[in-house]
């Protein structure tokens, strides 16, 4: 029975964070890269993600600040917070954790962050740069996925890649990253027909739908690379991905676990982007 090799995102992210830490500690007279994280409200998952981001900053010697706004804050208050951070010389990266409460307009918020401090890579400027093959600050999760794909040692040019999920923060920029790497990406979504057949034809599958075990193992082509971006909490409190891991392992050559796959890579990419923004 063939068994996939596991892409250990947790270990690879730890290496990247360690390397950034060495870089920063080798220049003790320089201002450390500074990241401001803005968290609006008390979404439990967001609180976990923000804590992980801050812990990684501390470990690597970056300056990080958490700005918390109440769930009933206004759009104007959030925009004013961003304006203050845009103006500060000691803050090189600004991240507003998503999702935002319903009364807020995510697009206006994203566009208010100075493009050169947009370490999430969500600003139209940064998405446009990626589209035009001149990437600047790149969205963290797709960037982390590309780092994982490079670690497989598999040559990417010419590969057929299927992305399942068309979100602004994962699916769409993931398509652009894969295209830039020379793959032929197909971006699938809820209206896609014959999804199973499309996934079965893919050399690389990126699952980012947010539905537990949505992709069964028998959709995975023998020898494919399976990247699972999903982090779903089951009723028993455990986490699982968008791919049925146990069965996908039977045919994939490489697979990411959940947790410990893509999640830590998003954090590592964020630190890389903050260092890049500070340079
Ligand atoms: N919510 C889920 N993923 C992300 C991310 O990468 N950045 C931000 N800001 N919010 C998120």
PDB file of C-alpha atoms and ligand atoms in Angstrom:
ATOM      1  CA  UNK A   1       0.000   0.000   0.000  1.00  0.00           C
ATOM      2  CA  UNK A   2       1.678   3.244  -1.097  1.00  0.00           C
ATOM      3  CA  UNK A   3       2.024   5.895   1.574  1.00  0.00           C
ATOM      4  CA  UNK A   4       2.452   9.595   0.912  1.00  0.00           C
ATOM      5  CA  UNK A   5       5.429  11.511   2.271  1.00  0.00           C
ATOM      6  CA  UNK A   6       4.305  14.113   4.774  1.00  0.00           C
ATOM      7  CA  UNK A   7       5.147  17.772   4.129  1.00  0.00           C
ATOM      8  CA  UNK A   8       5.954  18.871   7.662  1.00  0.00           C
ATOM      9  CA  UNK A   9       4.889  22.509   7.610  1.00  0.00           C
ATOM     10  CA  UNK A  10       5.445  22.871  11.323  1.00  0.00           C
ATOM     11  CA  UNK A  11       9.127  21.915  11.039  1.00  0.00           C
ATOM     12  CA  UNK A  12       9.744  23.918   7.849  1.00  0.00           C
ATOM     13  CA  UNK A  13       8.097  27.009   9.361  1.00  0.00           C
ATOM     14  CA  UNK A  14      10.215  26.620  12.515  1.00  0.00           C
ATOM     15  CA  UNK A  15      13.379  26.579  10.359  1.00  0.00           C
ATOM     16  CA  UNK A  16      12.301  29.758   8.543  1.00  0.00           C
ATOM     17  CA  UNK A  17      11.468  31.536  11.804  1.00  0.00           C
ATOM     18  CA  UNK A  18      14.778  30.432  13.327  1.00  0.00           C
ATOM     19  CA  UNK A  19      16.672  31.784  10.308  1.00  0.00           C
ATOM     20  CA  UNK A  20      14.849  35.127  10.552  1.00  0.00           C
ATOM     21  CA  UNK A  21      15.751  35.223  14.264  1.00  0.00           C
ATOM     22  CA  UNK A  22      19.452  34.731  13.440  1.00  0.00           C
ATOM     23  CA  UNK A  23      19.280  37.467  10.800  1.00  0.00           C
ATOM     24  CA  UNK A  24      17.742  39.937  13.265  1.00  0.00           C
ATOM     25  CA  UNK A  25      20.052  39.080  16.173  1.00  0.00           C
ATOM     26  CA  UNK A  26      23.084  39.512  13.914  1.00  0.00           C
ATOM     27  CA  UNK A  27      22.179  43.216  13.558  1.00  0.00           C
ATOM     28  CA  UNK A  28      21.575  44.326  17.171  1.00  0.00           C
ATOM     29  CA  UNK A  29      22.008  48.037  16.365  1.00  0.00           C
ATOM     30  CA  UNK A  30      19.190  48.062  13.781  1.00  0.00           C
ATOM     31  CA  UNK A  31      15.536  48.745  14.610  1.00  0.00           C
ATOM     32  CA  UNK A  32      13.818  45.340  14.492  1.00  0.00           C
ATOM     33  CA  UNK A  33      11.047  44.828  11.930  1.00  0.00           C
ATOM     34  CA  UNK A  34       7.764  45.877  13.542  1.00  0.00           C
ATOM     35  CA  UNK A  35       4.369  44.251  12.971  1.00  0.00           C
ATOM     36  CA  UNK A  36       1.027  45.646  14.131  1.00  0.00           C
ATOM     37  CA  UNK A  37      -1.847  43.183  14.308  1.00  0.00           C
ATOM     38  CA  UNK A  38      -5.352  44.601  14.566  1.00  0.00           C
ATOM     39  CA  UNK A  39      -8.021  42.300  15.971  1.00  0.00           C
ATOM     40  CA  UNK A  40     -11.631  43.478  15.952  1.00  0.00           C
ATOM     41  CA  UNK A  41     -14.041  41.606  18.214  1.00  0.00           C
ATOM     42  CA  UNK A  42     -13.503  38.201  19.795  1.00  0.00           C
ATOM     43  CA  UNK A  43     -13.846  35.547  17.099  1.00  0.00           C
ATOM     44  CA  UNK A  44     -12.288  32.490  18.816  1.00  0.00           C
ATOM     45  CA  UNK A  45     -10.423  31.195  15.739  1.00  0.00           C
ATOM     46  CA  UNK A  46      -9.055  34.684  15.002  1.00  0.00           C
ATOM     47  CA  UNK A  47      -7.781  34.953  18.565  1.00  0.00           C
ATOM     48  CA  UNK A  48      -5.845  31.700  18.145  1.00  0.00           C
ATOM     49  CA  UNK A  49      -4.372  32.788  14.788  1.00  0.00           C
ATOM     50  CA  UNK A  50      -3.361  36.197  16.147  1.00  0.00           C
ATOM     51  CA  UNK A  51      -1.720  34.619  19.197  1.00  0.00           C
ATOM     52  CA  UNK A  52       0.288  32.271  16.942  1.00  0.00           C
ATOM     53  CA  UNK A  53       1.443  35.196  14.800  1.00  0.00           C
ATOM     54  CA  UNK A  54       2.560  37.175  17.842  1.00  0.00           C
ATOM     55  CA  UNK A  55       4.361  34.219  19.408  1.00  0.00           C
ATOM     56  CA  UNK A  56       6.330  33.680  16.197  1.00  0.00           C
ATOM     57  CA  UNK A  57       7.305  37.379  16.143  1.00  0.00           C
ATOM     58  CA  UNK A  58       8.568  37.175  19.707  1.00  0.00           C
ATOM     59  CA  UNK A  59      10.540  34.017  18.949  1.00  0.00           C
ATOM     60  CA  UNK A  60      12.263  35.641  15.970  1.00  0.00           C
ATOM     61  CA  UNK A  61      12.947  38.972  17.683  1.00  0.00           C
ATOM     62  CA  UNK A  62      10.487  41.099  15.711  1.00  0.00           C
ATOM     63  CA  UNK A  63       8.641  43.886  17.447  1.00  0.00           C
ATOM     64  CA  UNK A  64       4.923  43.080  17.491  1.00  0.00           C
ATOM     65  CA  UNK A  65       1.918  44.942  18.818  1.00  0.00           C
ATOM     66  CA  UNK A  66      -1.662  43.825  19.174  1.00  0.00           C
ATOM     67  CA  UNK A  67      -4.348  46.475  18.827  1.00  0.00           C
ATOM     68  CA  UNK A  68      -7.731  45.237  19.971  1.00  0.00           C
ATOM     69  CA  UNK A  69     -10.955  46.957  19.007  1.00  0.00           C
ATOM     70  CA  UNK A  70     -14.362  46.065  20.410  1.00  0.00           C
ATOM     71  CA  UNK A  71     -16.768  44.067  18.225  1.00  0.00           C
ATOM     72  CA  UNK A  72     -19.083  47.088  18.011  1.00  0.00           C
ATOM     73  CA  UNK A  73     -16.360  49.518  16.867  1.00  0.00           C
ATOM     74  CA  UNK A  74     -17.136  51.632  13.841  1.00  0.00           C
ATOM     75  CA  UNK A  75     -15.518  51.545  10.436  1.00  0.00           C
ATOM     76  CA  UNK A  76     -14.230  55.087  11.101  1.00  0.00           C
ATOM     77  CA  UNK A  77     -12.466  53.928  14.273  1.00  0.00           C
ATOM     78  CA  UNK A  78     -10.772  51.099  12.433  1.00  0.00           C
ATOM     79  CA  UNK A  79      -9.713  53.374   9.561  1.00  0.00           C
ATOM     80  CA  UNK A  80      -8.295  55.898  12.058  1.00  0.00           C
ATOM     81  CA  UNK A  81      -6.285  53.099  13.710  1.00  0.00           C
ATOM     82  CA  UNK A  82      -4.867  52.119  10.318  1.00  0.00           C
ATOM     83  CA  UNK A  83      -4.004  55.748   9.511  1.00  0.00           C
ATOM     84  CA  UNK A  84      -2.007  56.010  12.758  1.00  0.00           C
ATOM     85  CA  UNK A  85      -0.116  52.787  11.999  1.00  0.00           C
ATOM     86  CA  UNK A  86       0.555  53.895   8.412  1.00  0.00           C
ATOM     87  CA  UNK A  87       2.225  57.018   9.808  1.00  0.00           C
ATOM     88  CA  UNK A  88       4.535  55.237  12.290  1.00  0.00           C
ATOM     89  CA  UNK A  89       8.189  54.658  11.365  1.00  0.00           C
ATOM     90  CA  UNK A  90       8.639  51.757  13.809  1.00  0.00           C
ATOM     91  CA  UNK A  91       5.759  49.767  12.276  1.00  0.00           C
ATOM     92  CA  UNK A  92       6.706  48.140   8.955  1.00  0.00           C
ATOM     93  CA  UNK A  93       3.834  45.710   8.625  1.00  0.00           C
ATOM     94  CA  UNK A  94       0.111  46.055   9.341  1.00  0.00           C
ATOM     95  CA  UNK A  95      -2.313  43.162   9.449  1.00  0.00           C
ATOM     96  CA  UNK A  96      -6.038  43.415  10.134  1.00  0.00           C
ATOM     97  CA  UNK A  97      -7.246  39.955  11.054  1.00  0.00           C
ATOM     98  CA  UNK A  98     -10.230  38.781   8.998  1.00  0.00           C
ATOM     99  CA  UNK A  99     -13.157  38.226   9.139  1.00  0.00           C
ATOM    100  CA  UNK A 100     -14.378  41.607  10.344  1.00  0.00           C
ATOM    101  CA  UNK A 101     -17.745  42.220  12.052  1.00  0.00           C
ATOM    102  CA  UNK A 102     -20.679  42.736   9.665  1.00  0.00           C
ATOM    103  CA  UNK A 103     -20.846  46.524  10.077  1.00  0.00           C
ATOM    104  CA  UNK A 104     -17.377  46.866   8.547  1.00  0.00           C
ATOM    105  CA  UNK A 105     -16.302  46.976   4.904  1.00  0.00           C
ATOM    106  CA  UNK A 106     -13.342  44.643   4.477  1.00  0.00           C
ATOM    107  CA  UNK A 107     -12.376  46.075   1.073  1.00  0.00           C
ATOM    108  CA  UNK A 108     -12.158  49.644   2.290  1.00  0.00           C
ATOM    109  CA  UNK A 109     -10.058  48.462   5.242  1.00  0.00           C
ATOM    110  CA  UNK A 110      -7.669  46.469   3.042  1.00  0.00           C
ATOM    111  CA  UNK A 111      -7.217  49.409   0.680  1.00  0.00           C
ATOM    112  CA  UNK A 112      -6.532  51.826   3.538  1.00  0.00           C
ATOM    113  CA  UNK A 113      -3.365  49.977   4.600  1.00  0.00           C
ATOM    114  CA  UNK A 114      -0.304  51.497   2.884  1.00  0.00           C
ATOM    115  CA  UNK A 115       0.622  49.008   0.141  1.00  0.00           C
ATOM    116  CA  UNK A 116       4.262  48.859   1.334  1.00  0.00           C
ATOM    117  CA  UNK A 117       3.069  47.858   4.839  1.00  0.00           C
ATOM    118  CA  UNK A 118       0.472  45.338   3.579  1.00  0.00           C
ATOM    119  CA  UNK A 119       2.179  42.194   4.881  1.00  0.00           C
ATOM    120  CA  UNK A 120      -0.971  40.161   4.168  1.00  0.00           C
ATOM    121  CA  UNK A 121      -0.523  40.968   0.466  1.00  0.00           C
ATOM    122  CA  UNK A 122      -4.278  41.667   0.107  1.00  0.00           C
ATOM    123  CA  UNK A 123      -4.091  45.253  -1.165  1.00  0.00           C
ATOM    124  CA  UNK A 124      -5.094  45.622  -4.845  1.00  0.00           C
ATOM    125  CA  UNK A 125      -1.572  46.946  -5.508  1.00  0.00           C
ATOM    126  CA  UNK A 126       0.036  43.744  -4.232  1.00  0.00           C
ATOM    127  CA  UNK A 127      -2.505  41.441  -5.902  1.00  0.00           C
ATOM    128  CA  UNK A 128      -1.984  43.390  -9.136  1.00  0.00           C
ATOM    129  CA  UNK A 129       1.788  43.074  -8.872  1.00  0.00           C
ATOM    130  CA  UNK A 130       1.433  39.292  -8.498  1.00  0.00           C
ATOM    131  CA  UNK A 131      -0.942  39.164 -11.479  1.00  0.00           C
ATOM    132  CA  UNK A 132       1.569  41.122 -13.583  1.00  0.00           C
ATOM    133  CA  UNK A 133       4.431  38.752 -12.640  1.00  0.00           C
ATOM    134  CA  UNK A 134       6.208  41.393 -10.570  1.00  0.00           C
ATOM    135  CA  UNK A 135       5.321  40.241  -7.042  1.00  0.00           C
ATOM    136  CA  UNK A 136       6.007  42.611  -4.133  1.00  0.00           C
ATOM    137  CA  UNK A 137       4.355  41.570  -0.840  1.00  0.00           C
ATOM    138  CA  UNK A 138       2.714  38.207  -1.532  1.00  0.00           C
ATOM    139  CA  UNK A 139      -0.360  36.773   0.250  1.00  0.00           C
ATOM    140  CA  UNK A 140       0.911  34.649   3.124  1.00  0.00           C
ATOM    141  CA  UNK A 141      -0.948  31.360   2.722  1.00  0.00           C
ATOM    142  CA  UNK A 142      -0.281  30.938  -1.027  1.00  0.00           C
ATOM    143  CA  UNK A 143       3.336  32.001  -0.454  1.00  0.00           C
ATOM    144  CA  UNK A 144       3.665  29.358   2.267  1.00  0.00           C
ATOM    145  CA  UNK A 145       2.156  26.747  -0.069  1.00  0.00           C
ATOM    146  CA  UNK A 146       4.759  27.614  -2.722  1.00  0.00           C
ATOM    147  CA  UNK A 147       7.524  27.142  -0.147  1.00  0.00           C
ATOM    148  CA  UNK A 148       6.089  23.704   0.666  1.00  0.00           C
ATOM    149  CA  UNK A 149       5.864  22.766  -3.026  1.00  0.00           C
ATOM    150  CA  UNK A 150       9.511  23.779  -3.510  1.00  0.00           C
ATOM    151  CA  UNK A 151      10.442  21.476  -0.612  1.00  0.00           C
ATOM    152  CA  UNK A 152       9.079  18.440  -2.484  1.00  0.00           C
ATOM    153  CA  UNK A 153      11.834  18.931  -5.079  1.00  0.00           C
ATOM    154  CA  UNK A 154       9.258  18.345  -7.822  1.00  0.00           C
ATOM    155  CA  UNK A 155       9.725  20.580 -10.874  1.00  0.00           C
ATOM    156  CA  UNK A 156       6.660  22.820 -11.122  1.00  0.00           C
ATOM    157  CA  UNK A 157       6.711  24.073 -14.750  1.00  0.00           C
ATOM    158  CA  UNK A 158       4.068  22.303 -16.826  1.00  0.00           C
ATOM    159  CA  UNK A 159       2.239  20.680 -13.913  1.00  0.00           C
ATOM    160  CA  UNK A 160      -1.549  20.667 -13.889  1.00  0.00           C
ATOM    161  CA  UNK A 161      -2.691  22.248 -10.641  1.00  0.00           C
ATOM    162  CA  UNK A 162      -6.272  22.271  -9.377  1.00  0.00           C
ATOM    163  CA  UNK A 163      -7.279  24.707  -6.663  1.00  0.00           C
ATOM    164  CA  UNK A 164     -10.603  24.096  -4.979  1.00  0.00           C
ATOM    165  CA  UNK A 165     -11.975  27.324  -3.491  1.00  0.00           C
ATOM    166  CA  UNK A 166     -11.942  30.802  -5.007  1.00  0.00           C
ATOM    167  CA  UNK A 167     -11.489  33.071  -1.983  1.00  0.00           C
ATOM    168  CA  UNK A 168      -9.668  36.388  -2.258  1.00  0.00           C
ATOM    169  CA  UNK A 169      -7.167  35.381   0.424  1.00  0.00           C
ATOM    170  CA  UNK A 170      -6.288  31.858  -0.716  1.00  0.00           C
ATOM    171  CA  UNK A 171      -7.787  30.476  -3.955  1.00  0.00           C
ATOM    172  CA  UNK A 172      -7.321  33.461  -6.269  1.00  0.00           C
ATOM    173  CA  UNK A 173      -3.774  34.437  -5.263  1.00  0.00           C
ATOM    174  CA  UNK A 174      -2.888  30.717  -5.184  1.00  0.00           C
ATOM    175  CA  UNK A 175      -3.853  30.530  -8.851  1.00  0.00           C
ATOM    176  CA  UNK A 176      -1.550  33.474  -9.614  1.00  0.00           C
ATOM    177  CA  UNK A 177       1.370  31.952  -7.692  1.00  0.00           C
ATOM    178  CA  UNK A 178       1.025  28.611  -9.470  1.00  0.00           C
ATOM    179  CA  UNK A 179       0.774  30.366 -12.833  1.00  0.00           C
ATOM    180  CA  UNK A 180       3.917  32.359 -12.064  1.00  0.00           C
ATOM    181  CA  UNK A 181       5.688  29.093 -11.213  1.00  0.00           C
ATOM    182  CA  UNK A 182       4.836  27.690 -14.658  1.00  0.00           C
ATOM    183  CA  UNK A 183       1.941  25.434 -13.661  1.00  0.00           C
ATOM    184  CA  UNK A 184      -1.373  25.288 -15.507  1.00  0.00           C
ATOM    185  CA  UNK A 185      -3.835  26.200 -12.752  1.00  0.00           C
ATOM    186  CA  UNK A 186      -7.560  25.457 -12.770  1.00  0.00           C
ATOM    187  CA  UNK A 187      -9.538  27.376 -10.155  1.00  0.00           C
ATOM    188  CA  UNK A 188     -12.608  25.388  -9.101  1.00  0.00           C
ATOM    189  CA  UNK A 189     -15.530  26.690  -7.036  1.00  0.00           C
ATOM    190  CA  UNK A 190     -19.090  25.872  -6.019  1.00  0.00           C
ATOM    191  CA  UNK A 191     -20.412  26.109  -9.588  1.00  0.00           C
ATOM    192  CA  UNK A 192     -17.669  23.982 -11.146  1.00  0.00           C
ATOM    193  CA  UNK A 193     -18.933  20.965 -13.064  1.00  0.00           C
ATOM    194  CA  UNK A 194     -17.303  17.539 -12.894  1.00  0.00           C
ATOM    195  CA  UNK A 195     -15.146  18.567  -9.980  1.00  0.00           C
ATOM    196  CA  UNK A 196     -14.077  14.981  -9.236  1.00  0.00           C
ATOM    197  CA  UNK A 197     -12.739  14.530 -12.777  1.00  0.00           C
ATOM    198  CA  UNK A 198     -10.823  17.788 -12.617  1.00  0.00           C
ATOM    199  CA  UNK A 199      -9.213  16.877  -9.300  1.00  0.00           C
ATOM    200  CA  UNK A 200      -8.419  13.374 -10.619  1.00  0.00           C
ATOM    201  CA  UNK A 201      -6.420  14.933 -13.473  1.00  0.00           C
ATOM    202  CA  UNK A 202      -4.317  17.164 -11.202  1.00  0.00           C
ATOM    203  CA  UNK A 203      -0.617  16.759 -10.424  1.00  0.00           C
ATOM    204  CA  UNK A 204      -1.074  19.300  -7.625  1.00  0.00           C
ATOM    205  CA  UNK A 205      -4.278  19.722  -5.601  1.00  0.00           C
ATOM    206  CA  UNK A 206      -4.771  22.707  -3.308  1.00  0.00           C
ATOM    207  CA  UNK A 207      -7.906  22.393  -1.173  1.00  0.00           C
ATOM    208  CA  UNK A 208      -9.246  25.627   0.327  1.00  0.00           C
ATOM    209  CA  UNK A 209     -13.000  25.205   0.705  1.00  0.00           C
ATOM    210  CA  UNK A 210     -13.501  25.079   4.462  1.00  0.00           C
ATOM    211  CA  UNK A 211     -15.605  21.909   4.440  1.00  0.00           C
ATOM    212  CA  UNK A 212     -14.342  18.959   6.525  1.00  0.00           C
ATOM    213  CA  UNK A 213     -12.980  16.109   4.337  1.00  0.00           C
ATOM    214  CA  UNK A 214     -14.697  17.534   1.239  1.00  0.00           C
ATOM    215  CA  UNK A 215     -12.184  15.860  -1.092  1.00  0.00           C
ATOM    216  CA  UNK A 216     -12.203  12.069  -0.820  1.00  0.00           C
ATOM    217  CA  UNK A 217      -9.015  10.094  -1.320  1.00  0.00           C
ATOM    218  CA  UNK A 218     -10.277   8.453  -4.499  1.00  0.00           C
ATOM    219  CA  UNK A 219     -10.223  11.855  -6.233  1.00  0.00           C
ATOM    220  CA  UNK A 220      -6.441  12.015  -5.794  1.00  0.00           C
ATOM    221  CA  UNK A 221      -4.315  10.887  -8.733  1.00  0.00           C
ATOM    222  CA  UNK A 222      -1.478   8.462  -7.975  1.00  0.00           C
ATOM    223  CA  UNK A 223       1.672  10.455  -7.290  1.00  0.00           C
ATOM    224  CA  UNK A 224      -0.075  13.817  -6.834  1.00  0.00           C
ATOM    225  CA  UNK A 225       0.950  16.500  -4.339  1.00  0.00           C
ATOM    226  CA  UNK A 226      -1.943  17.340  -1.994  1.00  0.00           C
ATOM    227  CA  UNK A 227      -1.935  20.638  -0.131  1.00  0.00           C
ATOM    228  CA  UNK A 228      -4.723  21.010   2.411  1.00  0.00           C
ATOM    229  CA  UNK A 229      -5.395  24.610   3.443  1.00  0.00           C
ATOM    230  CA  UNK A 230      -8.569  23.766   5.398  1.00  0.00           C
ATOM    231  CA  UNK A 231      -8.637  23.990   9.184  1.00  0.00           C
ATOM    232  CA  UNK A 232     -12.057  22.744  10.288  1.00  0.00           C
ATOM    233  CA  UNK A 233     -13.134  22.131  13.850  1.00  0.00           C
ATOM    234  CA  UNK A 234     -15.229  18.988  14.297  1.00  0.00           C
ATOM    235  CA  UNK A 235     -17.984  18.660  16.933  1.00  0.00           C
ATOM    236  CA  UNK A 236     -15.596  16.662  19.164  1.00  0.00           C
ATOM    237  CA  UNK A 237     -13.199  19.628  19.198  1.00  0.00           C
ATOM    238  CA  UNK A 238     -10.555  18.039  16.957  1.00  0.00           C
ATOM    239  CA  UNK A 239      -9.255  19.666  13.759  1.00  0.00           C
ATOM    240  CA  UNK A 240      -9.404  18.251  10.258  1.00  0.00           C
ATOM    241  CA  UNK A 241      -8.677  19.478   6.758  1.00  0.00           C
ATOM    242  CA  UNK A 242     -10.671  19.729   3.538  1.00  0.00           C
ATOM    243  CA  UNK A 243      -9.154  16.456   2.289  1.00  0.00           C
ATOM    244  CA  UNK A 244      -9.838  12.998   3.657  1.00  0.00           C
ATOM    245  CA  UNK A 245      -6.270  12.520   4.847  1.00  0.00           C
ATOM    246  CA  UNK A 246      -6.270   8.792   5.592  1.00  0.00           C
ATOM    247  CA  UNK A 247      -7.512   7.784   2.135  1.00  0.00           C
ATOM    248  CA  UNK A 248      -5.622  10.510   0.228  1.00  0.00           C
ATOM    249  CA  UNK A 249      -2.372   9.163   1.734  1.00  0.00           C
ATOM    250  CA  UNK A 250      -2.930   5.957  -0.246  1.00  0.00           C
ATOM    251  CA  UNK A 251      -2.455   7.663  -3.600  1.00  0.00           C
ATOM    252  CA  UNK A 252      -0.648  10.970  -3.039  1.00  0.00           C
ATOM    253  CA  UNK A 253       3.141  11.189  -3.267  1.00  0.00           C
ATOM    254  CA  UNK A 254       3.175  14.168  -0.864  1.00  0.00           C
ATOM    255  CA  UNK A 255       0.532  15.490   1.503  1.00  0.00           C
ATOM    256  CA  UNK A 256       0.223  18.180   4.171  1.00  0.00           C
ATOM    257  CA  UNK A 257      -1.247  17.215   7.559  1.00  0.00           C
ATOM    258  CA  UNK A 258      -3.873  19.270   9.417  1.00  0.00           C
ATOM    259  CA  UNK A 259      -2.857  20.668  11.824  1.00  0.00           C
ATOM    260  CA  UNK A 260       0.870  21.162  11.222  1.00  0.00           C
ATOM    261  CA  UNK A 261       0.869  21.691   7.457  1.00  0.00           C
ATOM    262  CA  UNK A 262      -0.106  24.951   5.801  1.00  0.00           C
ATOM    263  CA  UNK A 263      -1.128  26.797   9.003  1.00  0.00           C
ATOM    264  CA  UNK A 264       2.406  27.298  10.387  1.00  0.00           C
ATOM    265  CA  UNK A 265       3.648  28.218   6.890  1.00  0.00           C
ATOM    266  CA  UNK A 266       1.199  31.143   6.754  1.00  0.00           C
ATOM    267  CA  UNK A 267       2.801  32.489   9.932  1.00  0.00           C
ATOM    268  CA  UNK A 268       6.344  31.964   8.585  1.00  0.00           C
ATOM    269  CA  UNK A 269       5.409  33.817   5.365  1.00  0.00           C
ATOM    270  CA  UNK A 270       4.019  36.692   7.428  1.00  0.00           C
ATOM    271  CA  UNK A 271       7.350  37.069   9.211  1.00  0.00           C
ATOM    272  CA  UNK A 272       9.204  36.933   5.881  1.00  0.00           C
ATOM    273  CA  UNK A 273       6.902  39.646   4.536  1.00  0.00           C
ATOM    274  CA  UNK A 274       7.433  41.828   7.613  1.00  0.00           C
ATOM    275  CA  UNK A 275      11.219  41.546   7.220  1.00  0.00           C
ATOM    276  CA  UNK A 276      10.828  42.356   3.514  1.00  0.00           C
ATOM    277  CA  UNK A 277       8.611  45.360   4.301  1.00  0.00           C
ATOM    278  CA  UNK A 278      11.207  46.667   6.763  1.00  0.00           C
ATOM    279  CA  UNK A 279      14.032  46.496   4.188  1.00  0.00           C
TER     280      UNK A 279
HETATM  281  N1  LIG B   1      -8.085  35.264   8.274  1.00  0.00           N
HETATM  282  C1  LIG B   1      -7.806  34.023   7.830  1.00  0.00           C
HETATM  283  N2  LIG B   1      -6.594  33.988   7.232  1.00  0.00           N
HETATM  284  C2  LIG B   1      -6.093  35.244   7.315  1.00  0.00           C
HETATM  285  C3  LIG B   1      -4.865  35.837   6.882  1.00  0.00           C
HETATM  286  O1  LIG B   1      -3.985  35.217   6.287  1.00  0.00           O
HETATM  287  N3  LIG B   1      -4.736  37.161   7.170  1.00  0.00           N
HETATM  288  C4  LIG B   1      -5.700  37.876   7.807  1.00  0.00           C
HETATM  289  N4  LIG B   1      -5.475  39.168   8.022  1.00  0.00           N
HETATM  290  N5  LIG B   1      -6.835  37.350   8.212  1.00  0.00           N
HETATM  291  C5  LIG B   1      -7.025  36.038   7.960  1.00  0.00           C
END
